[in-house]
Coordinates of C-alpha atoms and ligand atoms in Angstrom, one line a residue:
X13 CA 31.8 68.1 -20.4
X14 CA 35.5 68.4 -19.8
X15 CA 35.0 67.1 -16.3
X16 CA 33.1 64.1 -17.7
X17 CA 36.0 63.2 -20.0
X18 CA 38.4 63.6 -17.0
X19 CA 36.3 61.3 -15.0
X20 CA 36.0 58.8 -17.8
X21 CA 39.7 58.8 -18.1
X22 CA 40.4 58.3 -14.4
X23 CA 37.8 55.6 -14.2
X24 CA 38.7 54.2 -17.5
X25 CA 36.4 55.4 -20.2
X26 CA 38.0 58.3 -22.0
X27 CA 40.2 58.7 -24.9
X28 CA 40.1 62.4 -25.0
X29 CA 42.3 63.7 -22.2
X30 CA 46.0 62.9 -22.0
X31 CA 47.1 62.6 -18.4
X32 CA 49.9 60.8 -16.8
X33 CA 47.9 59.0 -14.2
X34 CA 49.3 56.4 -12.0
X35 CA 47.4 53.2 -12.1
X36 CA 45.7 52.3 -8.8
X37 CA 46.7 48.7 -8.0
X38 CA 44.5 47.0 -5.5
X39 CA 45.9 44.4 -3.0
X40 CA 46.5 41.1 -4.8
X41 CA 44.7 39.0 -2.3
X42 CA 41.1 39.9 -3.4
X43 CA 42.1 39.8 -7.1
X44 CA 43.5 36.3 -7.4
X45 CA 42.1 33.0 -6.4
X46 CA 42.5 29.3 -7.1
X47 CA 39.9 26.7 -6.5
X48 CA 39.0 23.2 -7.6
X49 CA 35.4 23.5 -8.5
X50 CA 33.7 26.9 -9.2
X51 CA 35.4 30.2 -9.9
X52 CA 33.9 33.7 -10.3
X53 CA 35.7 36.9 -11.2
X54 CA 33.7 40.2 -11.3
X55 CA 34.2 43.9 -10.6
X56 CA 32.1 43.7 -7.4
X57 CA 32.6 42.0 -4.1
X58 CA 28.9 41.4 -3.5
X59 CA 28.4 40.3 -7.1
X60 CA 31.1 37.6 -6.9
X61 CA 29.5 36.4 -3.7
X62 CA 26.0 36.5 -5.2
X63 CA 27.1 34.2 -8.1
X64 CA 28.8 31.8 -5.7
X65 CA 25.6 31.7 -3.5
X66 CA 23.7 30.3 -6.4
X67 CA 26.2 27.5 -6.8
X68 CA 25.9 26.8 -3.1
X69 CA 22.2 26.5 -3.5
X70 CA 22.7 23.8 -6.1
X71 CA 22.3 26.1 -9.1
X72 CA 24.2 25.8 -12.4
X73 CA 26.5 28.3 -14.2
X74 CA 23.6 30.0 -15.9
X75 CA 21.8 30.6 -12.6
X76 CA 25.1 32.1 -11.3
X77 CA 25.4 34.2 -14.5
X78 CA 21.9 35.7 -14.1
X79 CA 22.5 36.3 -10.3
X80 CA 25.8 38.1 -11.1
X81 CA 24.1 40.2 -13.8
X82 CA 21.4 41.5 -11.5
X83 CA 23.8 42.0 -8.6
X84 CA 26.3 43.9 -10.6
X85 CA 23.4 46.1 -11.8
X86 CA 23.0 47.2 -8.2
X87 CA 26.6 47.3 -7.2
X88 CA 27.9 49.2 -10.2
X89 CA 24.9 51.4 -11.2
X90 CA 27.2 53.8 -12.9
X91 CA 28.5 51.1 -15.3
X92 CA 25.7 48.7 -16.0
X93 CA 22.2 47.9 -15.1
X94 CA 18.8 46.7 -16.2
X95 CA 18.5 49.9 -18.2
X96 CA 21.3 48.6 -20.4
X97 CA 22.3 45.5 -22.4
X98 CA 25.2 43.2 -23.1
X99 CA 26.5 40.0 -24.6
X100 CA 27.2 36.5 -23.3
X101 CA 29.5 33.8 -24.6
X102 CA 28.7 30.4 -23.0
X103 CA 30.7 27.2 -23.4
X104 CA 28.7 24.2 -22.6
X105 CA 31.1 21.4 -21.8
X106 CA 28.5 18.6 -22.1
X107 CA 27.6 19.7 -25.7
X108 CA 31.1 20.9 -26.5
X109 CA 29.4 23.9 -27.9
X110 CA 29.9 27.6 -27.6
X111 CA 26.8 29.9 -27.7
X112 CA 26.7 33.7 -28.3
X113 CA 23.8 35.7 -27.1
X114 CA 23.1 39.3 -28.0
X115 CA 21.0 41.3 -25.7
X116 CA 22.4 44.6 -26.9
X117 CA 20.2 47.7 -26.8
X118 CA 18.5 48.7 -30.1
X119 CA 17.7 52.1 -31.7
X120 CA 14.1 53.2 -31.1
X121 CA 11.5 52.9 -33.8
X122 CA 11.3 56.7 -34.2
X123 CA 15.1 57.1 -34.6
X124 CA 16.8 58.3 -37.7
X125 CA 20.3 58.7 -39.1
X126 CA 20.1 62.5 -38.9
X127 CA 18.7 62.7 -35.4
X128 CA 21.9 64.0 -33.8
X129 CA 22.7 66.6 -36.5
X130 CA 21.7 70.2 -36.4
X131 CA 20.2 72.1 -39.3
X132 CA 23.6 72.6 -40.8
X133 CA 24.2 68.9 -40.7
X134 CA 26.8 69.2 -37.9
X135 CA 27.0 66.5 -35.2
X136 CA 25.8 67.3 -31.7
X137 CA 27.8 64.9 -29.4
X138 CA 25.9 65.7 -26.2
X139 CA 22.6 64.6 -27.7
X140 CA 23.7 61.0 -28.0
X141 CA 25.5 61.1 -24.6
X142 CA 23.1 62.8 -22.2
X143 CA 19.4 62.9 -21.7
X144 CA 16.4 60.9 -23.0
X145 CA 17.4 61.1 -26.7
X146 CA 20.5 59.1 -25.9
X147 CA 18.5 56.1 -24.6
X148 CA 18.3 53.0 -26.7
X149 CA 15.9 50.1 -26.0
X150 CA 17.3 48.1 -23.1
X151 CA 18.0 44.4 -23.7
X152 CA 19.4 43.1 -20.4
X153 CA 16.3 41.8 -18.7
X154 CA 14.9 40.0 -21.8
X155 CA 18.3 38.5 -22.4
X156 CA 18.7 37.2 -18.9
X157 CA 15.1 35.9 -18.8
X158 CA 15.3 34.0 -22.1
X159 CA 18.7 32.5 -21.4
X160 CA 17.5 31.4 -18.0
X161 CA 14.3 29.9 -19.4
X162 CA 16.4 27.8 -21.7
X163 CA 19.4 26.8 -19.5
X164 CA 18.7 27.7 -15.9
X165 CA 18.2 25.1 -13.2
X166 CA 16.9 26.9 -10.1
X167 CA 13.7 29.0 -10.2
X168 CA 14.0 32.4 -11.9
X169 CA 13.2 34.2 -8.6
X170 CA 16.2 32.7 -6.9
X171 CA 18.5 34.4 -9.3
X172 CA 17.1 37.9 -8.6
X173 CA 17.0 37.6 -4.8
X174 CA 20.7 38.5 -4.0
X175 CA 20.3 41.7 -6.0
X176 CA 17.1 42.6 -4.3
X177 CA 18.8 42.1 -0.9
X178 CA 21.8 44.2 -2.0
X179 CA 19.6 47.0 -3.2
X180 CA 17.5 47.1 -0.1
X181 CA 20.3 46.6 2.5
X182 CA 22.8 48.7 0.6
X183 CA 26.6 48.7 0.4
X184 CA 29.2 51.2 1.4
X185 CA 30.0 53.9 -1.2
X186 CA 33.3 53.0 -2.8
X187 CA 35.8 55.2 -4.6
X188 CA 34.9 54.6 -8.3
X189 CA 31.2 55.1 -7.6
X190 CA 31.9 58.2 -5.5
X191 CA 33.9 59.8 -8.4
X192 CA 31.3 58.8 -10.9
X193 CA 28.5 60.5 -8.9
X194 CA 30.7 63.5 -8.2
X195 CA 31.6 64.1 -11.8
X196 CA 28.1 63.5 -13.2
X197 CA 26.4 65.5 -10.4
X198 CA 25.3 68.3 -12.7
X199 CA 23.2 66.1 -14.9
X200 CA 22.2 63.6 -12.1
X201 CA 21.0 66.4 -9.8
X202 CA 18.5 67.5 -12.5
X203 CA 16.9 64.1 -12.3
X204 CA 14.6 63.7 -9.3
X205 CA 15.1 59.9 -9.1
X206 CA 18.9 60.1 -9.3
X207 CA 19.0 63.0 -6.8
X208 CA 17.0 60.9 -4.3
X209 CA 19.1 57.8 -4.9
X210 CA 22.7 59.0 -5.1
X211 CA 22.8 62.2 -3.1
X212 CA 22.2 63.4 0.5
X213 CA 19.1 65.3 1.4
X214 CA 21.1 68.5 0.9
X215 CA 22.1 67.4 -2.6
X216 CA 25.7 66.6 -1.7
X217 CA 27.7 63.5 -2.8
X218 CA 27.7 61.2 0.2
X219 CA 30.9 60.5 2.0
X220 CA 32.9 57.5 1.1
X221 CA 31.6 54.5 3.1
X222 CA 28.1 55.9 3.3
X223 CA 25.6 53.1 2.8
X224 CA 23.9 53.4 -0.6
X225 CA 20.3 52.1 -0.6
X226 CA 18.4 51.6 -3.8
X227 CA 14.9 50.9 -2.5
X228 CA 13.1 51.7 -5.7
X229 CA 15.4 49.4 -7.6
X230 CA 14.7 46.7 -5.1
X231 CA 11.0 47.1 -5.8
X232 CA 11.5 47.0 -9.5
X233 CA 13.6 43.8 -9.1
X234 CA 10.8 42.3 -7.0
X235 CA 8.4 42.9 -9.9
X236 CA 10.9 41.3 -12.3
X237 CA 11.4 38.3 -9.9
X238 CA 7.6 37.8 -9.9
X239 CA 6.7 38.5 -13.5
X240 CA 9.9 37.6 -15.4
X241 CA 10.9 40.0 -18.3
X242 CA 7.2 41.1 -18.7
X243 CA 7.8 42.9 -15.4
X244 CA 10.2 45.2 -17.2
X245 CA 8.8 45.5 -20.7
X246 CA 5.1 45.8 -19.8
X247 CA 3.1 47.1 -16.9
X248 CA 4.0 49.6 -14.2
X249 CA 7.8 49.6 -14.8
X250 CA 7.4 50.1 -18.6
X251 CA 4.9 52.9 -17.9
X252 CA 7.4 54.6 -15.6
X253 CA 10.2 54.4 -18.2
X254 CA 8.1 55.7 -21.0
X255 CA 6.5 58.5 -18.9
X256 CA 10.0 59.7 -17.9
X257 CA 11.3 59.5 -21.5
X258 CA 8.3 61.5 -22.8
X259 CA 8.7 64.2 -20.1
X260 CA 12.3 64.6 -21.2
X261 CA 11.5 64.6 -24.9
X262 CA 12.9 61.2 -25.8
X263 CA 11.5 58.9 -28.5
X264 CA 11.6 55.4 -26.9
X265 CA 8.0 54.0 -26.8
X266 CA 5.9 51.2 -25.4
X267 CA 6.1 49.6 -28.9
X268 CA 9.8 49.6 -28.6
X269 CA 9.8 47.9 -25.2
X270 CA 7.2 45.3 -26.1
X271 CA 9.1 44.3 -29.2
X272 CA 12.6 43.8 -27.8
X273 CA 14.1 40.5 -28.9
X274 CA 17.3 38.9 -27.9
X275 CA 19.3 37.3 -30.7
X276 CA 21.3 34.1 -30.6
X277 CA 24.3 34.4 -32.9
X278 CA 27.2 32.3 -34.1
X279 CA 30.4 33.1 -32.3
X280 CA 33.4 34.2 -34.4
X281 CA 36.3 31.7 -34.2
X282 CA 39.9 31.6 -34.9
X283 CA 42.8 29.2 -34.3
X284 CA 45.7 30.8 -32.6
X285 CA 48.8 28.8 -31.6
X286 CA 46.6 25.7 -31.6
X287 CA 44.0 27.1 -29.3
X288 CA 40.4 27.8 -30.5
X289 CA 39.2 31.3 -29.7
X290 CA 35.5 31.9 -29.6
X291 CA 34.3 35.5 -29.2
X292 CA 31.4 37.9 -29.8
X293 CA 30.4 38.4 -33.5
X294 CA 28.8 41.6 -34.9
X295 CA 27.1 43.8 -33.8
X296 CA 30.2 43.6 -31.7
X297 CA 33.5 44.3 -33.5
X298 CA 35.3 42.8 -30.5
X299 CA 35.7 39.2 -31.4
X300 CA 36.8 39.8 -35.0
X301 CA 39.5 42.3 -34.0
X302 CA 40.8 40.3 -31.0
X303 CA 41.3 37.4 -33.4
X304 CA 42.7 39.6 -36.2
X305 CA 45.3 41.2 -33.8
X306 CA 46.4 37.8 -32.5
X307 CA 46.6 36.2 -36.0
X308 CA 48.6 39.1 -37.3
X309 CA 51.2 38.6 -34.6
X310 CA 51.2 34.8 -34.7
X311 CA 53.9 34.5 -37.4
X312 CA 56.4 36.6 -35.5
X313 CA 58.6 35.3 -32.8
X314 CA 57.2 37.6 -30.2
X315 CA 58.6 35.5 -27.3
X316 CA 62.1 36.0 -28.5
X317 CA 61.6 39.8 -28.8
X318 CA 60.3 39.7 -25.2
X319 CA 57.2 41.3 -23.7
X320 CA 57.2 45.1 -23.5
X321 CA 60.3 45.2 -25.8
X322 CA 60.3 47.9 -28.5
X323 CA 60.0 45.3 -31.3
X324 CA 57.1 43.6 -29.6
X325 CA 55.2 46.8 -28.9
X326 CA 55.9 48.2 -32.4
X327 CA 54.4 45.1 -34.0
X328 CA 51.5 44.9 -31.6
X329 CA 50.6 48.6 -32.1
X330 CA 50.6 48.1 -35.9
X331 CA 48.4 45.0 -35.6
X332 CA 45.9 47.0 -33.5
X333 CA 46.0 50.0 -35.9
X334 CA 45.2 47.6 -38.8
X335 CA 42.3 46.0 -37.0
X336 CA 40.8 49.4 -36.2
X337 CA 41.0 50.5 -39.9
X338 CA 38.8 47.4 -40.7
X339 CA 36.5 48.2 -37.8
X340 CA 35.8 51.7 -39.2
X341 CA 35.5 50.3 -42.8
X342 CA 33.3 47.3 -42.5
X343 CA 31.6 46.8 -39.1
X344 CA 28.0 47.4 -38.1
X345 CA 24.8 45.6 -37.2
X346 CA 24.7 42.4 -39.4
X347 CA 20.9 42.5 -39.5
X348 CA 21.2 45.7 -41.5
X349 CA 24.3 45.5 -43.5
X350 CA 26.2 42.4 -44.5
X351 CA 29.5 42.3 -42.4
X352 CA 32.2 40.3 -44.3
X353 CA 33.0 38.3 -41.2
X354 CA 34.5 35.3 -43.0
X355 CA 36.6 37.5 -45.2
X356 CA 37.9 39.6 -42.3
X357 CA 39.0 36.3 -40.6
X358 CA 40.2 34.6 -43.7
X359 CA 43.7 33.1 -43.2
X360 CA 45.1 34.4 -46.5
X361 CA 43.8 37.9 -45.7
X362 CA 45.3 37.9 -42.2
X363 CA 48.6 36.6 -43.6
X364 CA 48.6 39.6 -46.0
X365 CA 47.8 42.0 -43.1
X366 CA 50.5 40.4 -41.0
X367 CA 53.1 41.1 -43.7
X368 CA 52.2 44.8 -43.6
X369 CA 52.8 45.3 -39.8
X370 CA 56.6 44.8 -40.0
X371 CA 57.5 48.2 -41.3
X372 CA 60.7 49.6 -39.9
X373 CA 59.1 52.9 -38.8
X374 CA 55.7 53.7 -37.3
X375 CA 53.0 53.6 -39.9
X376 CA 51.0 56.9 -40.0
X377 CA 47.2 56.4 -39.9
X378 CA 46.9 58.3 -43.2
X379 CA 49.4 56.1 -44.9
X380 CA 47.7 52.9 -43.9
X381 CA 46.4 51.3 -47.2
X382 CA 43.5 49.0 -47.1
X383 CA 44.2 45.4 -48.2
X384 CA 41.5 44.1 -50.5
X385 CA 39.2 41.6 -48.9
X386 CA 39.3 38.1 -50.4
X387 CA 36.3 36.9 -52.2
X388 CA 34.4 34.2 -50.3
X389 CA 31.1 32.6 -51.1
X390 CA 29.6 32.9 -48.6
X391 CA 30.8 52.7 -18.3
X392 CA 30.4 48.6 -18.8
X393 CA 31.3 45.7 -16.7
X394 CA 32.6 42.2 -17.4
X395 CA 32.5 39.0 -15.4
X396 CA 33.7 35.5 -15.9
X397 CA 32.5 32.2 -14.3
X398 CA 33.6 28.6 -14.5
X399 CA 32.2 25.5 -12.8
X400 CA 33.2 22.0 -11.8
X401 CA 31.8 20.4 -15.0
X402 CA 34.0 22.6 -17.2
X403 CA 31.4 25.0 -18.3
X404 CA 32.5 28.6 -18.7
X405 CA 30.8 31.9 -19.3
X406 CA 32.1 35.4 -20.2
X407 CA 29.7 38.2 -20.2
X408 CA 30.1 42.0 -20.8
X409 CA 27.2 44.3 -19.9
X410 CA 26.8 48.0 -20.0
X411 CA 24.8 51.2 -20.0
X412 CA 27.7 52.8 -22.0
X413 CA 29.1 56.0 -20.3
X414 CA 29.1 56.4 -16.6
X415 CA 25.5 56.6 -15.4
X416 CA 24.5 56.2 -19.1
X417 CA 22.2 59.0 -20.3
X418 CA 22.0 60.4 -16.7
X419 CA 18.2 59.7 -16.9
X420 CA 16.5 57.5 -14.3
X421 CA 13.0 56.2 -14.9
X422 CA 10.9 57.8 -12.1
X423 CA 10.2 55.6 -9.1
X424 CA 12.0 52.6 -10.5
X425 CA 15.7 53.0 -9.6
X426 CA 16.6 52.2 -13.2
X427 CA 19.5 54.2 -14.8
X428 CA 18.9 54.4 -18.6
X429 CA 21.7 53.8 -21.0
X430 CA 23.3 56.2 -23.6
X431 CA 24.1 53.4 -26.0
X432 CA 22.9 55.5 -28.9
X433 CA 26.4 57.1 -28.7
X434 CA 27.9 53.9 -30.0
X435 CA 26.4 54.7 -33.4
X436 CA 28.2 57.1 -35.7
X437 CA 26.4 60.5 -35.6
X438 CA 27.8 61.0 -39.1
X439 CA 30.3 59.1 -41.2
X440 CA 33.8 59.7 -39.9
X441 CA 32.7 61.5 -36.7
X442 CA 34.3 60.2 -33.4
X443 CA 32.1 59.0 -30.5
X444 CA 32.8 59.1 -26.8
X445 CA 35.6 56.5 -27.3
X446 CA 37.1 58.3 -30.3
X447 CA 35.9 55.5 -32.6
X448 CA 34.9 56.5 -36.1
X449 CA 32.0 54.8 -37.8
X450 CA 31.1 54.3 -41.4
X451 CA 27.9 53.9 -43.3
X452 CA 27.1 50.6 -41.6
X453 CA 27.0 52.2 -38.2
X454 CA 24.6 55.1 -38.8
X455 CA 21.4 55.2 -36.7
X456 CA 18.4 53.3 -38.1
X457 CA 15.3 52.2 -36.3
X458 CA 15.7 48.8 -34.5
X459 CA 19.4 48.7 -35.4
X460 CA 22.0 47.7 -32.8
X461 CA 24.9 50.1 -32.3
X462 CA 28.4 48.7 -33.0
X463 CA 30.2 47.5 -29.9
X464 CA 33.7 46.7 -28.9
X465 CA 32.7 44.3 -26.1
X466 CA 34.7 41.1 -26.4
X467 CA 33.6 38.3 -24.1
X468 CA 35.9 35.5 -25.1
X469 CA 36.3 31.8 -24.4
X470 CA 39.3 29.7 -25.4
X471 CA 39.5 25.9 -25.6
X472 CA 42.4 23.6 -26.1
X473 CA 41.8 20.2 -27.7
X474 CA 38.1 20.7 -27.0
X475 CA 38.7 21.3 -23.3
X476 CA 38.3 24.5 -21.4
X477 CA 41.5 26.7 -21.4
X478 CA 40.6 30.3 -20.6
X479 CA 37.7 32.8 -20.4
X480 CA 38.0 36.6 -20.2
X481 CA 36.7 40.0 -21.0
X482 CA 36.8 43.7 -19.9
X483 CA 35.0 47.0 -19.9
X484 CA 36.4 50.2 -21.5
X485 CA 35.0 50.9 -24.9
X486 CA 37.4 50.4 -27.8
X487 CA 40.2 49.5 -25.4
X488 CA 38.4 46.3 -24.6
X489 CA 39.6 44.8 -27.9
X490 CA 43.3 45.6 -27.3
X491 CA 43.3 44.7 -23.6
X492 CA 41.7 41.3 -24.3
X493 CA 44.1 40.6 -27.1
X494 CA 47.1 41.6 -25.0
X495 CA 46.1 39.4 -22.1
X496 CA 45.8 36.4 -24.4
X497 CA 49.2 37.3 -25.9
X498 CA 50.7 37.5 -22.4
X499 CA 49.3 34.2 -21.2
X500 CA 49.9 32.2 -24.4
X501 CA 52.8 33.6 -26.3
X502 CA 54.8 35.0 -23.4
X503 CA 53.6 32.2 -21.1
X504 CA 53.1 34.6 -18.1
X505 CA 51.2 33.3 -15.1
X506 CA 47.6 34.6 -15.2
X507 CA 48.0 37.4 -12.6
X508 CA 51.1 38.8 -14.4
X509 CA 49.3 38.5 -17.8
X510 CA 46.5 40.6 -16.5
X511 CA 48.6 43.1 -14.5
X512 CA 51.3 43.7 -17.1
X513 CA 51.7 47.0 -19.0
X514 CA 49.2 47.6 -21.7
X515 CA 49.3 49.6 -24.9
X516 CA 46.5 50.8 -27.2
X517 CA 46.5 52.0 -30.8
X518 CA 43.2 52.5 -32.6
X519 CA 44.2 53.9 -35.9
X520 CA 42.3 57.1 -35.2
X521 CA 43.4 59.1 -33.3
X522 CA 46.9 58.1 -34.4
X523 CA 48.4 57.7 -31.0
X524 CA 50.2 54.9 -29.1
X525 CA 48.8 55.0 -25.6
X526 CA 50.8 53.4 -22.9
X527 CA 49.4 52.7 -19.4
X528 CA 51.2 52.4 -16.1
X529 CA 53.3 50.4 -15.2
X530 CA 55.0 52.2 -18.0
X531 CA 57.5 50.8 -20.5
X532 CA 61.2 51.0 -19.7
X533 CA 62.4 54.6 -20.7
X534 CA 64.8 53.2 -23.3
X535 CA 62.0 51.2 -25.0
X536 CA 59.7 54.3 -25.0
X537 CA 62.6 56.3 -26.5
X538 CA 63.1 53.7 -29.2
X539 CA 59.4 53.7 -30.1
X540 CA 59.4 57.5 -30.4
X541 CA 62.5 57.3 -32.6
X542 CA 60.6 54.9 -34.9
X543 CA 57.8 57.5 -35.2
X544 CA 55.2 56.4 -32.7
X545 CA 53.3 59.2 -31.0
X546 CA 53.6 57.8 -27.5
X547 CA 51.3 59.2 -24.7
X548 CA 50.8 58.0 -21.2
X549 CA 47.2 57.4 -20.5
X550 CA 44.9 55.3 -18.3
X551 CA 43.2 52.8 -20.5
X552 CA 40.5 51.8 -18.0
X553 CA 40.2 48.1 -18.8
X554 CA 39.3 45.7 -16.0
X555 CA 40.1 42.3 -17.2
X556 CA 38.2 39.5 -15.5
X557 CA 39.9 36.2 -16.4
X558 CA 39.7 32.5 -15.5
X559 CA 42.2 29.9 -16.7
X560 CA 42.3 26.2 -16.3
X561 CA 45.2 24.9 -14.2
X562 CA 46.1 21.4 -13.0
X563 CA 44.2 21.6 -9.8
X564 CA 41.1 23.4 -11.1
X565 CA 40.7 27.1 -11.9
X566 CA 42.9 30.2 -11.6
X567 CA 40.8 33.4 -11.4
X568 CA 42.1 36.9 -11.7
X569 CA 40.1 40.1 -11.3
X570 CA 42.2 43.1 -12.7
X571 CA 44.1 44.7 -9.8
X572 CA 43.6 48.1 -11.6
X573 CA 40.1 48.5 -10.0
X574 CA 37.6 47.1 -7.6
X575 CA 36.8 43.4 -7.9
X576 CA 36.9 40.0 -6.4
X577 CA 38.1 36.6 -7.7
X578 CA 36.8 33.8 -5.5
X579 CA 36.1 30.1 -5.9
X580 CA 34.6 27.1 -4.3
X581 CA 36.7 24.0 -3.4
Ligands
DON16 O1 29.6 48.5 -26.5 C1 30.7 49.2 -26.4 O2 31.7 49.0 -27.0 C2 30.6 50.3 -25.4 N1 29.3 50.8 -25.2 C3 31.3 49.9 -24.1 C4 31.3 51.0 -23.0 C5 32.3 50.7 -22.0 O3 33.1 49.8 -22.0 C6 32.4 51.8 -20.9 N2 33.5 51.5 -20.1 N3 34.1 51.8 -19.3

């Protein structure tokens, strides 16, 4: 387990291990691009090219989105895939409307709030992280199919073809995937399908650069290309998934698969510095807290303090800490418990919160007092695409931890998620990302686990301004908020806004994490003197951002990891 956490840290998914790790910065050239018409930023070279190929065939932004989703499922099988789920924020220029789609996994019908507790009522973290009991009902394929039916232009099949080709023809093993396979080899080697797919005949991790073929996944994708989402939730693929789950004593059933439904939701919104921010509503906590953090900072003259100054970091850390206290107190699946979204984003409430963040010394987690809510009636990937008409999409997709549950459905090439770990096993118990959940985030049949994924779109005077998002659990919220802060408040060019130092404070654990490139030593010293518990840690975000500029679009794929920003002129 320790090695899993180590890997998650190195690859950007752990909160548990404190290590001073230098941040791998990739050459700028693949990570930044400008173009007049279309722009795509993703965490995969082949994925960016797959999305662009749909535009080149005359497809629209939704065709490109679906093609990117399938391609990234092949190219980053440790991070996301058709055995997982996600969210989409879609800005339709013509309608001047922003849509939010929720194709998050859901808890199986046979699940219960005590399913991860032993007889003494103690939590069993591994049960929701590894093996068949960790698997929630996948939503990705249904989401893609329903969204494409409604908005796509080219035939469905066309959107799946690049992924089929990539799975069949393969791609060279790259560093992050290598490390993920290596670290998870103990559990993956127990799974015959994973052993066959990701290891040599001798059961060794292939050398870097070895071509990774996913023939079974190619066949599964062909069935989905022919039959639409029924090809996943019914028939031979569904049979294979449920057979594997049963063999491994899981509880997901055919009834679960057949009943999966995507949900269209209303995006959460906020006005920050005259810009309109649209982001993902519950069951993600992401949108609410990105907006809360920015709104708490808005009244302060951050620009005068300067980016990465002790004053700016001190205030930002307090704003993050505050937001995460609300996350633990109020957030969960809105279909099960009312989430006070309007109250949490109420201007008066945010002004009160804002007044509390300016304490001279670091506020201890245990000293943070809740502010009463006002009464009102009332191992992941991200990619971002924009087109010549001014449409934008931001989508974050995941199977949760690296290689999800470590279970692959026999004969299908599908890696099944461990999204059940995003629930709270018990009130107050930390999950893989150190997040603590309350009553609203306990397991219940058909419930969606609370997420931090924050696909976000920003408009200015009803015109496209920016779109972004990131993987990395709870750090997604703070990485997205800081990138917006850098671009808007500090007026940094987009590449610098993405590449700049990031911090993270999530209330519990009460730590101020700082990632390389680190803060100036005197700034760090000053923060320590104010009482912040500063640690150096890799945060693992990989921001994929697109911003409107005079000539068209400016795309940036975070230089901290693999990725490609590329456009069409
Ligand atoms: O929904 C969530 O918040 C998590 N399941 C996201 C997981 C993630 O970002 C893993 N990343 N490296």
